[in-house]
Amino acid sequence: MSDDDITPSQISAVNLQRAQRYIDSGQDNLLPILKYPRRVISVNFPIEMDDGSVEVFRGYRVLHNRTLGPGKGGIRFHPEVDLDEVSALAMLMTWKCALLEIPFGGAKGGVVCDPKSLSQGELRRITRRFISELGDDLGPYTDIPSPDLYTDEQTMAWVYDTYDVMHQGNNNRAVVTGKPLLLGGSPGRREATARGCVSVTEYFIHRGLIPALSELRGSRVAIQGFGNVGEVAAQLFSECGAIIVALSDSQGGIADGEGIDLTEASAFKKTTGTLVGLAHTETITNSDLLEIDCDVLIPAALGRQITADNAGSIKAKVIVEAANGPVTPAADRILAERGIWLLPDILVNAGGVTVSYFEWLQNLDNETWQLDEVNSRLHQRMRASAEATIARWQYLQCDLSGNEDAEYPLDLRTAALTLAVDRLAQITAQRGIWP
Ligand code: NAD
């Protein structure tokens, strides 16, 4: 069966249903609240391009839920941004914050554009105009953006500056996270998502839960995507003694069974704009990378990369979802049947939002924490959430043995989602439905 056509929001709906099966029936009537985004904003705005022409761009900001606190979520710039995907990603942020016990709700935004074909000046104008269109629907206590696909510290600096110009006289630093350090960014934020991935992967290995993988040292790792998350993940996994056997970016991949030299890979990517063609490596496609012989496979680029079409050919022992939504529900089923472990996105890549939360706390206090403190707090939270997910998974297996969902496996994704949805349903019940 092919599930190539499944949309991101259909995936979210299926996954929510999977969790729903294991939620206390007393909370059942609250689940419809979590099914739909609370607020959806769509804007169209003109931008004067470098050549004097005028183009109209479309942007979205979706606030899925704010039961736990203000909305939190990235802004992505990509030609394939659409409302369906942004809504699904906003929902994912709600689960992530609830799982990690971070007092934020879920949000996401994006602008439909091809950042590779735009100049810095055009990107700056798009960012400023998009943020001004969103107006007071963003704010330190309302909805707080951060970086995502093809946006970075520079983009976040423009977000901050635009909001600050609109709200002069206040301490506005907490309106956006992932800023440059000099502008109130947190030490360790750039590396946080990848650091969280390593922390969670190590924890599952340490707990003896990944069959045939007793330590990261010596393990063979393949990573799809060489951006903020993928490049840093390669460095950090390598520092733990793992061998990076394959890497890729939007233009293709490279492989070397003996291990890719990361210093050379980063320098080559910086000068040529791609990894493809790095000396002493074999050129492969992005599909080859996913099916390569390795122990740990880390999708760190786009969604829906592992589907019913290629899940049967994956050779990794464990998939670590650094990207958001890289594996479809049909692929989850095939991977589970084949005994391949999957560490789910809402746990694995939550290091980014965790340190974003730390950045927000530092900004409200006008303080800067030491890097060691940030990393140690991050590590603690990631491991506590990994342990809570394992405990929930084990509990569900004992409690419901013989009564599992026949269609989908009772996997770690379901356990993590159940934990997050349960927490949200309980808090919603405590707050009550307004008015
Ligand atoms: P980025 O823009 O810095 O990097 C994206 C990378 O993916 C680039 O190397 C790009 O070349 C590559 N890529 C693009 N299209 C590709 C394709 N078709 N095949 C293979 N590679 C392709 O983005 P990022 O911040 O590293 O985010 C990567 C993923 O991680 C996204 O799914 C994002 O939502 C998720 N994520 C990011 C953060 C964060 O803190 N940045 C946090 C949580 C989740």
Short mmCIF file of C-alpha atoms and ligand atoms in Angstrom, two decimals:
data_model
loop_
_atom_site.label_atom_id
_atom_site.label_comp_id
_atom_site.label_asym_id
_atom_site.label_seq_id
_atom_site.Cartn_x
_atom_site.Cartn_y
_atom_site.Cartn_z
CA MET A 1 0.00 0.00 0.00
CA SER A 2 1.33 3.45 -0.88
CA ASP A 3 0.73 6.31 1.52
CA ASP A 4 2.53 8.92 -0.57
CA ASP A 5 -0.58 11.07 -0.73
CA ILE A 6 -1.27 11.26 2.98
CA THR A 7 -1.18 14.88 4.15
CA PRO A 8 0.54 16.09 7.34
CA SER A 9 -2.80 16.82 9.01
CA GLN A 10 -4.13 13.39 8.08
CA ILE A 11 -1.03 11.95 9.77
CA SER A 12 -1.70 14.05 12.89
CA ALA A 13 -5.31 12.92 12.95
CA VAL A 14 -4.36 9.23 12.66
CA ASN A 15 -1.73 9.60 15.37
CA LEU A 16 -4.14 11.39 17.71
CA GLN A 17 -6.63 8.57 17.18
CA ARG A 18 -3.93 6.04 18.02
CA ALA A 19 -3.33 7.78 21.34
CA GLN A 20 -7.04 8.27 22.00
CA ARG A 21 -7.50 4.54 22.25
CA TYR A 22 -5.35 4.48 25.38
CA ILE A 23 -6.71 7.61 27.10
CA ASP A 24 -8.74 7.36 30.29
CA SER A 25 -12.36 7.28 29.17
CA GLY A 26 -13.19 10.02 31.73
CA GLN A 27 -11.28 12.51 29.52
CA ASP A 28 -12.84 11.38 26.25
CA ASN A 29 -15.16 14.34 25.81
CA LEU A 30 -12.22 16.77 25.95
CA LEU A 31 -10.39 15.27 23.00
CA PRO A 32 -12.34 17.10 20.26
CA ILE A 33 -10.86 20.36 21.66
CA LEU A 34 -7.41 19.06 20.76
CA LYS A 35 -8.36 17.98 17.28
CA TYR A 36 -8.59 21.46 15.70
CA PRO A 37 -6.35 24.55 15.82
CA ARG A 38 -7.60 27.32 18.05
CA ARG A 39 -6.59 30.12 15.69
CA VAL A 40 -5.50 30.20 12.04
CA ILE A 41 -4.05 33.32 10.41
CA SER A 42 -3.39 33.59 6.70
CA VAL A 43 -1.82 36.73 5.21
CA ASN A 44 -0.84 37.90 1.72
CA PHE A 45 1.62 40.76 1.50
CA PRO A 46 3.57 42.57 -1.24
CA ILE A 47 7.37 42.80 -1.30
CA GLU A 48 9.48 44.99 -3.49
CA MET A 49 12.14 42.72 -5.02
CA ASP A 50 15.75 43.75 -5.73
CA ASP A 51 15.00 44.26 -9.44
CA GLY A 52 12.17 46.70 -8.66
CA SER A 53 9.33 44.25 -9.38
CA VAL A 54 6.63 43.53 -6.78
CA GLU A 55 5.75 40.00 -5.64
CA VAL A 56 2.97 38.91 -3.31
CA PHE A 57 3.88 36.30 -0.68
CA ARG A 58 1.57 34.17 1.44
CA GLY A 59 2.26 33.43 5.11
CA TYR A 60 0.51 31.44 7.85
CA ARG A 61 0.57 31.35 11.62
CA VAL A 62 -1.42 28.67 13.40
CA LEU A 63 -1.98 28.52 17.17
CA HIS A 64 -3.11 25.00 17.92
CA ASN A 65 -3.61 25.17 21.68
CA ARG A 66 -2.70 27.43 24.59
CA THR A 67 -3.91 25.44 27.56
CA LEU A 68 -0.40 25.31 29.03
CA GLY A 69 0.71 28.83 28.08
CA PRO A 70 1.52 31.09 25.13
CA GLY A 71 1.94 29.53 21.68
CA LYS A 72 5.44 28.40 20.74
CA GLY A 73 6.74 27.21 17.40
CA GLY A 74 9.02 27.80 14.48
CA ILE A 75 8.67 29.84 11.33
CA ARG A 76 9.75 28.06 8.14
CA PHE A 77 10.48 29.49 4.69
CA HIS A 78 9.91 26.86 2.00
CA PRO A 79 8.12 26.58 -1.37
CA GLU A 80 6.00 23.70 -0.04
CA VAL A 81 4.66 25.50 3.06
CA ASP A 82 0.88 25.19 3.17
CA LEU A 83 -1.86 25.54 5.75
CA ASP A 84 -2.27 21.79 6.14
CA GLU A 85 1.38 21.29 7.02
CA VAL A 86 1.63 24.34 9.30
CA SER A 87 -1.49 23.21 11.20
CA ALA A 88 -0.11 19.69 11.66
CA LEU A 89 3.23 21.07 12.87
CA ALA A 90 1.46 23.39 15.33
CA MET A 91 -0.34 20.37 16.80
CA LEU A 92 2.96 18.53 17.10
CA MET A 93 4.31 21.47 19.11
CA THR A 94 1.38 21.18 21.52
CA TRP A 95 2.24 17.52 22.19
CA LYS A 96 5.96 18.31 22.48
CA CYS A 97 5.47 21.02 25.12
CA ALA A 98 3.04 18.85 27.08
CA LEU A 99 5.40 15.85 26.97
CA LEU A 100 8.38 17.92 28.15
CA GLU A 101 6.22 19.78 30.74
CA ILE A 102 7.07 23.15 29.19
CA PRO A 103 4.50 25.89 29.92
CA PHE A 104 3.82 26.70 26.25
CA GLY A 105 1.10 25.81 23.80
CA GLY A 106 1.67 24.69 20.22
CA ALA A 107 2.06 27.04 17.25
CA LYS A 108 3.78 27.14 13.88
CA GLY A 109 4.21 29.56 11.01
CA GLY A 110 5.62 29.73 7.55
CA VAL A 111 5.97 31.76 4.39
CA VAL A 112 5.62 30.19 0.96
CA CYS A 113 8.87 31.16 -0.76
CA ASP A 114 12.07 29.71 -2.12
CA PRO A 115 14.73 31.13 0.23
CA LYS A 116 17.55 29.85 -2.00
CA SER A 117 16.50 32.21 -4.79
CA LEU A 118 16.08 35.26 -2.53
CA SER A 119 18.72 37.83 -1.53
CA GLN A 120 19.36 38.75 2.12
CA GLY A 121 17.56 42.05 1.52
CA GLU A 122 14.49 40.27 0.13
CA LEU A 123 14.48 37.78 3.02
CA ARG A 124 14.72 40.66 5.50
CA ARG A 125 11.79 42.49 3.90
CA ILE A 126 9.69 39.30 3.80
CA THR A 127 10.41 38.60 7.49
CA ARG A 128 9.65 42.14 8.64
CA ARG A 129 6.46 42.43 6.61
CA PHE A 130 5.21 38.99 7.71
CA ILE A 131 5.81 39.82 11.39
CA SER A 132 4.14 43.23 11.09
CA GLU A 133 1.11 41.58 9.42
CA LEU A 134 0.80 39.22 12.41
CA GLY A 135 0.81 42.27 14.72
CA ASP A 136 -0.22 41.58 18.32
CA ASP A 137 -1.07 37.97 17.56
CA LEU A 138 2.62 37.49 18.42
CA GLY A 139 4.03 38.54 21.78
CA PRO A 140 6.09 37.29 24.77
CA TYR A 141 2.90 36.08 26.48
CA THR A 142 0.84 35.39 23.34
CA ASP A 143 2.77 33.45 20.72
CA ILE A 144 6.56 33.16 20.46
CA PRO A 145 8.27 32.15 17.18
CA SER A 146 11.62 30.38 16.72
CA PRO A 147 13.76 29.09 13.81
CA ASP A 148 12.76 26.17 11.61
CA LEU A 149 13.45 24.99 8.07
CA TYR A 150 15.47 27.69 6.18
CA THR A 151 15.19 30.30 8.93
CA ASP A 152 18.00 31.01 11.37
CA GLU A 153 19.42 33.37 14.02
CA GLN A 154 19.50 36.22 11.51
CA THR A 155 15.80 35.73 10.70
CA MET A 156 15.01 35.73 14.43
CA ALA A 157 17.01 38.97 14.88
CA TRP A 158 14.75 40.62 12.24
CA VAL A 159 11.66 39.19 13.97
CA TYR A 160 12.80 40.72 17.26
CA ASP A 161 13.72 44.06 15.70
CA THR A 162 10.37 44.36 13.91
CA TYR A 163 8.37 43.57 17.04
CA ASP A 164 10.57 45.94 19.10
CA VAL A 165 9.99 48.80 16.67
CA MET A 166 6.25 48.13 17.02
CA HIS A 167 6.41 48.05 20.87
CA GLN A 168 9.04 50.59 21.87
CA GLY A 169 9.92 51.08 25.54
CA ASN A 170 9.35 47.46 26.63
CA ASN A 171 11.74 44.59 27.22
CA ASN A 172 10.68 42.66 24.10
CA ARG A 173 13.44 40.07 23.97
CA ALA A 174 11.14 37.21 25.00
CA VAL A 175 9.00 37.66 21.87
CA VAL A 176 11.21 35.31 19.86
CA THR A 177 13.80 32.62 20.63
CA GLY A 178 16.75 31.29 18.66
CA LYS A 179 18.18 34.84 18.48
CA PRO A 180 21.90 35.61 18.12
CA LEU A 181 23.70 35.56 21.49
CA LEU A 182 24.34 39.32 21.48
CA LEU A 183 20.60 39.94 21.13
CA GLY A 184 19.59 37.78 24.09
CA GLY A 185 19.90 34.35 22.51
CA SER A 186 20.66 31.48 24.87
CA PRO A 187 24.01 29.76 24.97
CA GLY A 188 23.47 26.27 23.53
CA ARG A 189 20.25 27.05 21.60
CA ARG A 190 21.75 26.37 18.17
CA GLU A 191 22.96 22.92 19.24
CA ALA A 192 19.98 22.14 21.49
CA THR A 193 17.85 20.07 19.10
CA ALA A 194 20.75 17.86 18.09
CA ARG A 195 22.01 17.63 21.68
CA GLY A 196 18.57 16.47 22.78
CA CYS A 197 18.62 13.79 20.04
CA VAL A 198 21.93 12.42 21.31
CA SER A 199 20.75 12.52 24.90
CA VAL A 200 17.56 10.55 24.17
CA THR A 201 19.29 8.03 21.86
CA GLU A 202 21.98 7.37 24.48
CA TYR A 203 19.31 6.93 27.13
CA PHE A 204 17.39 4.27 25.18
CA ILE A 205 20.62 2.41 24.44
CA HIS A 206 21.68 2.68 28.09
CA ARG A 207 18.30 1.23 29.16
CA GLY A 208 19.01 -1.76 26.89
CA LEU A 209 15.95 -1.07 24.75
CA ILE A 210 17.54 -1.12 21.30
CA PRO A 211 18.30 -4.75 20.47
CA ALA A 212 21.80 -5.38 19.12
CA LEU A 213 23.02 -1.88 20.00
CA SER A 214 24.84 -1.69 23.31
CA GLU A 215 26.55 1.71 22.92
CA LEU A 216 26.85 4.68 20.58
CA ARG A 217 30.61 4.26 20.36
CA GLY A 218 31.38 2.41 17.15
CA SER A 219 27.76 2.56 15.91
CA ARG A 220 27.21 3.50 12.25
CA VAL A 221 25.03 6.58 11.82
CA ALA A 222 23.37 7.99 8.66
CA ILE A 223 21.82 11.48 8.69
CA GLN A 224 19.45 13.00 6.13
CA GLY A 225 19.73 16.80 6.14
CA PHE A 226 22.83 18.88 6.94
CA GLY A 227 21.31 22.06 8.35
CA ASN A 228 21.02 23.35 11.88
CA VAL A 229 19.91 19.99 13.24
CA GLY A 230 21.67 17.50 10.92
CA GLU A 231 25.12 19.08 10.88
CA VAL A 232 25.28 19.52 14.65
CA ALA A 233 23.88 16.00 15.19
CA ALA A 234 26.68 14.62 13.00
CA GLN A 235 29.25 16.44 15.13
CA LEU A 236 27.75 15.39 18.47
CA PHE A 237 27.20 11.73 17.50
CA SER A 238 30.76 11.66 16.22
CA GLU A 239 32.02 13.13 19.53
CA CYS A 240 30.31 10.15 21.23
CA GLY A 241 32.42 7.79 19.10
CA ALA A 242 29.81 7.02 16.41
CA ILE A 243 30.94 6.64 12.79
CA ILE A 244 29.04 8.88 10.36
CA VAL A 245 28.64 6.65 7.29
CA ALA A 246 26.27 8.82 5.22
CA LEU A 247 25.04 12.42 5.03
CA SER A 248 22.79 14.33 2.64
CA ASP A 249 21.29 17.69 1.76
CA SER A 250 18.66 18.83 -0.73
CA GLN A 251 20.99 18.08 -3.65
CA GLY A 252 21.87 14.49 -2.77
CA GLY A 253 23.98 12.43 -0.42
CA ILE A 254 27.47 11.11 0.27
CA ALA A 255 28.61 7.85 1.87
CA ASP A 256 31.80 6.39 3.26
CA GLY A 257 31.66 3.13 5.23
CA GLU A 258 34.90 4.08 7.02
CA GLY A 259 33.40 7.33 8.28
CA ILE A 260 33.03 10.79 6.72
CA ASP A 261 35.47 13.50 7.85
CA LEU A 262 33.06 16.10 9.28
CA THR A 263 35.48 19.02 9.23
CA GLU A 264 35.98 18.47 5.51
CA ALA A 265 32.25 17.96 4.94
CA SER A 266 31.32 21.24 6.66
CA ALA A 267 34.03 23.19 4.85
CA PHE A 268 33.03 21.68 1.48
CA LYS A 269 29.34 22.47 2.07
CA LYS A 270 30.25 26.05 3.02
CA THR A 271 32.22 26.68 -0.15
CA THR A 272 30.13 24.74 -2.70
CA GLY A 273 26.66 24.87 -1.13
CA THR A 274 26.34 21.07 -1.16
CA LEU A 275 27.94 17.94 0.28
CA VAL A 276 27.80 16.16 -3.07
CA GLY A 277 31.24 15.76 -4.59
CA LEU A 278 33.21 15.69 -1.31
CA ALA A 279 36.51 13.90 -1.99
CA HIS A 280 36.82 10.23 -0.94
CA THR A 281 33.06 9.76 -0.66
CA GLU A 282 30.59 7.92 -2.85
CA THR A 283 27.69 9.97 -4.25
CA ILE A 284 24.28 8.55 -3.36
CA THR A 285 20.68 9.77 -3.59
CA ASN A 286 18.52 10.78 -0.66
CA SER A 287 16.53 7.54 -1.12
CA ASP A 288 19.77 5.52 -1.01
CA LEU A 289 20.67 7.24 2.24
CA LEU A 290 17.46 6.16 3.94
CA GLU A 291 18.04 2.54 2.93
CA ILE A 292 21.77 2.42 3.68
CA ASP A 293 23.23 -0.27 5.93
CA CYS A 294 23.64 1.48 9.32
CA ASP A 295 22.70 1.17 13.00
CA VAL A 296 21.11 4.59 13.58
CA LEU A 297 19.16 6.46 10.88
CA ILE A 298 18.42 10.12 11.60
CA PRO A 299 15.99 11.93 9.29
CA ALA A 300 16.79 15.62 9.95
CA ALA A 301 15.23 17.39 6.94
CA LEU A 302 11.64 17.17 5.70
CA GLY A 303 8.44 15.35 6.66
CA ARG A 304 7.09 12.11 5.10
CA GLN A 305 10.45 10.65 4.07
CA ILE A 306 9.86 7.10 5.34
CA THR A 307 6.60 5.77 3.95
CA ALA A 308 4.98 2.43 3.13
CA ASP A 309 7.08 2.47 -0.05
CA ASN A 310 10.52 2.36 1.57
CA ALA A 311 9.91 1.20 5.19
CA GLY A 312 10.43 -2.39 4.09
CA SER A 313 13.93 -1.55 2.84
CA ILE A 314 15.24 0.32 5.89
CA LYS A 315 18.25 -1.47 7.37
CA ALA A 316 18.86 0.65 10.49
CA LYS A 317 18.26 -0.83 13.95
CA VAL A 318 16.74 2.41 15.21
CA ILE A 319 15.28 5.52 13.58
CA VAL A 320 15.73 8.76 15.49
CA GLU A 321 13.20 11.37 14.30
CA ALA A 322 15.14 14.62 14.46
CA ALA A 323 12.87 16.15 11.79
CA ASN A 324 9.18 16.74 12.39
CA GLY A 325 6.94 14.02 10.98
CA PRO A 326 9.48 12.13 8.82
CA VAL A 327 7.70 8.75 9.21
CA THR A 328 4.10 8.05 8.13
CA PRO A 329 1.69 5.89 10.19
CA ALA A 330 1.76 3.11 7.55
CA ALA A 331 5.56 3.08 7.79
CA ASP A 332 5.31 2.94 11.62
CA ARG A 333 3.39 -0.31 11.26
CA ILE A 334 5.90 -1.85 8.84
CA LEU A 335 8.89 -0.80 10.95
CA ALA A 336 7.31 -2.26 14.10
CA GLU A 337 6.60 -5.54 12.32
CA ARG A 338 10.24 -5.65 11.23
CA GLY A 339 11.51 -4.99 14.78
CA ILE A 340 13.01 -1.60 13.91
CA TRP A 341 12.80 0.83 16.81
CA LEU A 342 11.56 4.36 16.34
CA LEU A 343 12.27 7.21 18.76
CA PRO A 344 9.47 9.71 18.03
CA ASP A 345 9.86 13.37 17.01
CA ILE A 346 7.86 14.85 19.89
CA LEU A 347 10.45 13.42 22.28
CA VAL A 348 13.63 13.30 20.21
CA ASN A 349 13.67 16.83 18.75
CA ALA A 350 12.17 18.60 21.79
CA GLY A 351 15.62 19.87 22.83
CA GLY A 352 15.03 22.93 20.62
CA VAL A 353 11.84 24.04 22.33
CA THR A 354 13.31 23.18 25.72
CA VAL A 355 16.24 25.58 25.30
CA SER A 356 13.86 28.08 23.65
CA TYR A 357 11.96 27.97 26.94
CA PHE A 358 15.24 28.56 28.81
CA GLU A 359 15.96 31.51 26.48
CA TRP A 360 12.51 32.96 27.21
CA LEU A 361 13.11 32.65 30.98
CA GLN A 362 16.53 34.35 30.65
CA ASN A 363 15.03 37.17 28.55
CA LEU A 364 12.21 37.87 31.02
CA ASP A 365 14.82 38.20 33.81
CA ASN A 366 17.41 39.98 31.63
CA GLU A 367 19.89 37.27 32.63
CA THR A 368 22.28 34.97 30.74
CA TRP A 369 22.89 31.44 31.99
CA GLN A 370 26.20 29.63 31.57
CA LEU A 371 26.37 27.03 28.77
CA ASP A 372 27.00 24.23 31.31
CA GLU A 373 23.84 25.14 33.15
CA VAL A 374 21.77 25.18 29.94
CA ASN A 375 23.15 21.80 28.81
CA SER A 376 22.73 20.18 32.18
CA ARG A 377 19.10 21.35 32.51
CA LEU A 378 18.43 20.21 28.93
CA HIS A 379 19.94 16.80 29.57
CA GLN A 380 17.88 16.39 32.73
CA ARG A 381 14.59 17.23 31.01
CA MET A 382 15.25 15.08 27.96
CA ARG A 383 16.11 12.06 30.08
CA ALA A 384 13.16 12.56 32.43
CA SER A 385 10.81 12.69 29.42
CA ALA A 386 12.47 9.65 27.83
CA GLU A 387 12.00 7.72 31.08
CA ALA A 388 8.36 8.86 31.39
CA THR A 389 7.73 7.68 27.80
CA ILE A 390 9.31 4.30 28.51
CA ALA A 391 7.29 3.94 31.73
CA ARG A 392 4.05 4.77 29.91
CA TRP A 393 4.89 2.34 27.11
CA GLN A 394 5.59 -0.45 29.61
CA TYR A 395 2.45 0.35 31.58
CA LEU A 396 0.26 0.29 28.47
CA GLN A 397 1.72 -3.02 27.40
CA CYS A 398 0.96 -4.66 30.77
CA ASP A 399 -2.38 -2.99 31.25
CA LEU A 400 -3.74 -3.69 27.83
CA SER A 401 -2.03 -6.90 26.82
CA GLY A 402 -4.10 -8.62 24.17
CA ASN A 403 -6.26 -5.55 23.69
CA GLU A 404 -3.98 -3.36 21.56
CA ASP A 405 -4.94 -1.39 18.50
CA ALA A 406 -5.13 -4.01 15.77
CA GLU A 407 -4.22 -1.55 13.03
CA TYR A 408 -1.24 0.26 14.56
CA PRO A 409 1.50 -0.87 16.90
CA LEU A 410 1.62 0.18 20.53
CA ASP A 411 4.97 1.86 19.93
CA LEU A 412 6.92 4.65 21.61
CA ARG A 413 5.16 7.26 19.44
CA THR A 414 1.80 6.13 20.80
CA ALA A 415 3.14 6.06 24.37
CA ALA A 416 4.63 9.58 24.11
CA LEU A 417 1.45 10.94 22.52
CA THR A 418 -0.74 9.28 25.13
CA LEU A 419 1.30 10.90 27.90
CA ALA A 420 1.06 14.35 26.27
CA VAL A 421 -2.64 14.14 25.41
CA ASP A 422 -3.50 12.78 28.85
CA ARG A 423 -1.71 15.69 30.56
CA LEU A 424 -3.50 18.21 28.36
CA ALA A 425 -6.89 16.62 28.87
CA GLN A 426 -6.40 16.66 32.66
CA ILE A 427 -5.31 20.30 32.71
CA THR A 428 -8.19 21.27 30.41
CA ALA A 429 -10.58 19.56 32.82
CA GLN A 430 -9.03 21.40 35.80
CA ARG A 431 -9.29 24.78 34.06
CA GLY A 432 -12.83 24.05 32.86
CA ILE A 433 -14.43 25.14 29.62
CA TRP A 434 -14.81 28.92 29.45
CA PRO A 435 -17.24 30.65 30.13
P1 NAD B 1 17.70 23.75 8.08
O1 NAD B 1 17.01 24.61 7.11
O2 NAD B 1 18.79 24.34 8.89
O3 NAD B 1 18.29 22.46 7.33
C1 NAD B 1 17.53 21.64 6.51
C2 NAD B 1 18.45 20.65 5.82
O4 NAD B 1 17.63 19.73 5.07
C3 NAD B 1 19.40 21.29 4.81
O5 NAD B 1 20.65 20.66 4.90
C4 NAD B 1 18.77 20.97 3.47
O6 NAD B 1 19.71 20.89 2.42
C5 NAD B 1 18.17 19.61 3.77
N1 NAD B 1 17.11 19.25 2.83
C6 NAD B 1 16.15 20.03 2.30
N2 NAD B 1 15.40 19.34 1.43
C7 NAD B 1 15.89 18.08 1.44
C8 NAD B 1 15.55 16.89 0.75
N3 NAD B 1 14.55 16.86 -0.13
N4 NAD B 1 16.26 15.77 1.02
C9 NAD B 1 17.30 15.80 1.90
N5 NAD B 1 17.66 16.90 2.57
C10 NAD B 1 16.98 18.02 2.33
O7 NAD B 1 16.54 23.15 9.01
P2 NAD B 1 16.70 22.54 10.48
O8 NAD B 1 16.46 23.63 11.47
O9 NAD B 1 17.94 21.72 10.57
O10 NAD B 1 15.41 21.60 10.56
C11 NAD B 1 15.44 20.29 10.03
C12 NAD B 1 14.22 19.53 10.55
O11 NAD B 1 14.26 19.49 11.98
C13 NAD B 1 12.86 20.13 10.17
O12 NAD B 1 11.94 19.06 10.01
C14 NAD B 1 12.49 20.91 11.41
O13 NAD B 1 11.09 21.08 11.53
C15 NAD B 1 13.04 19.99 12.49
N6 NAD B 1 13.30 20.65 13.78
C16 NAD B 1 14.16 21.70 13.85
C17 NAD B 1 14.39 22.29 15.08
C18 NAD B 1 15.38 23.40 15.25
O14 NAD B 1 15.67 23.76 16.39
N7 NAD B 1 15.93 23.96 14.18
C19 NAD B 1 13.72 21.81 16.23
C20 NAD B 1 12.86 20.73 16.11
C21 NAD B 1 12.65 20.15 14.87
#
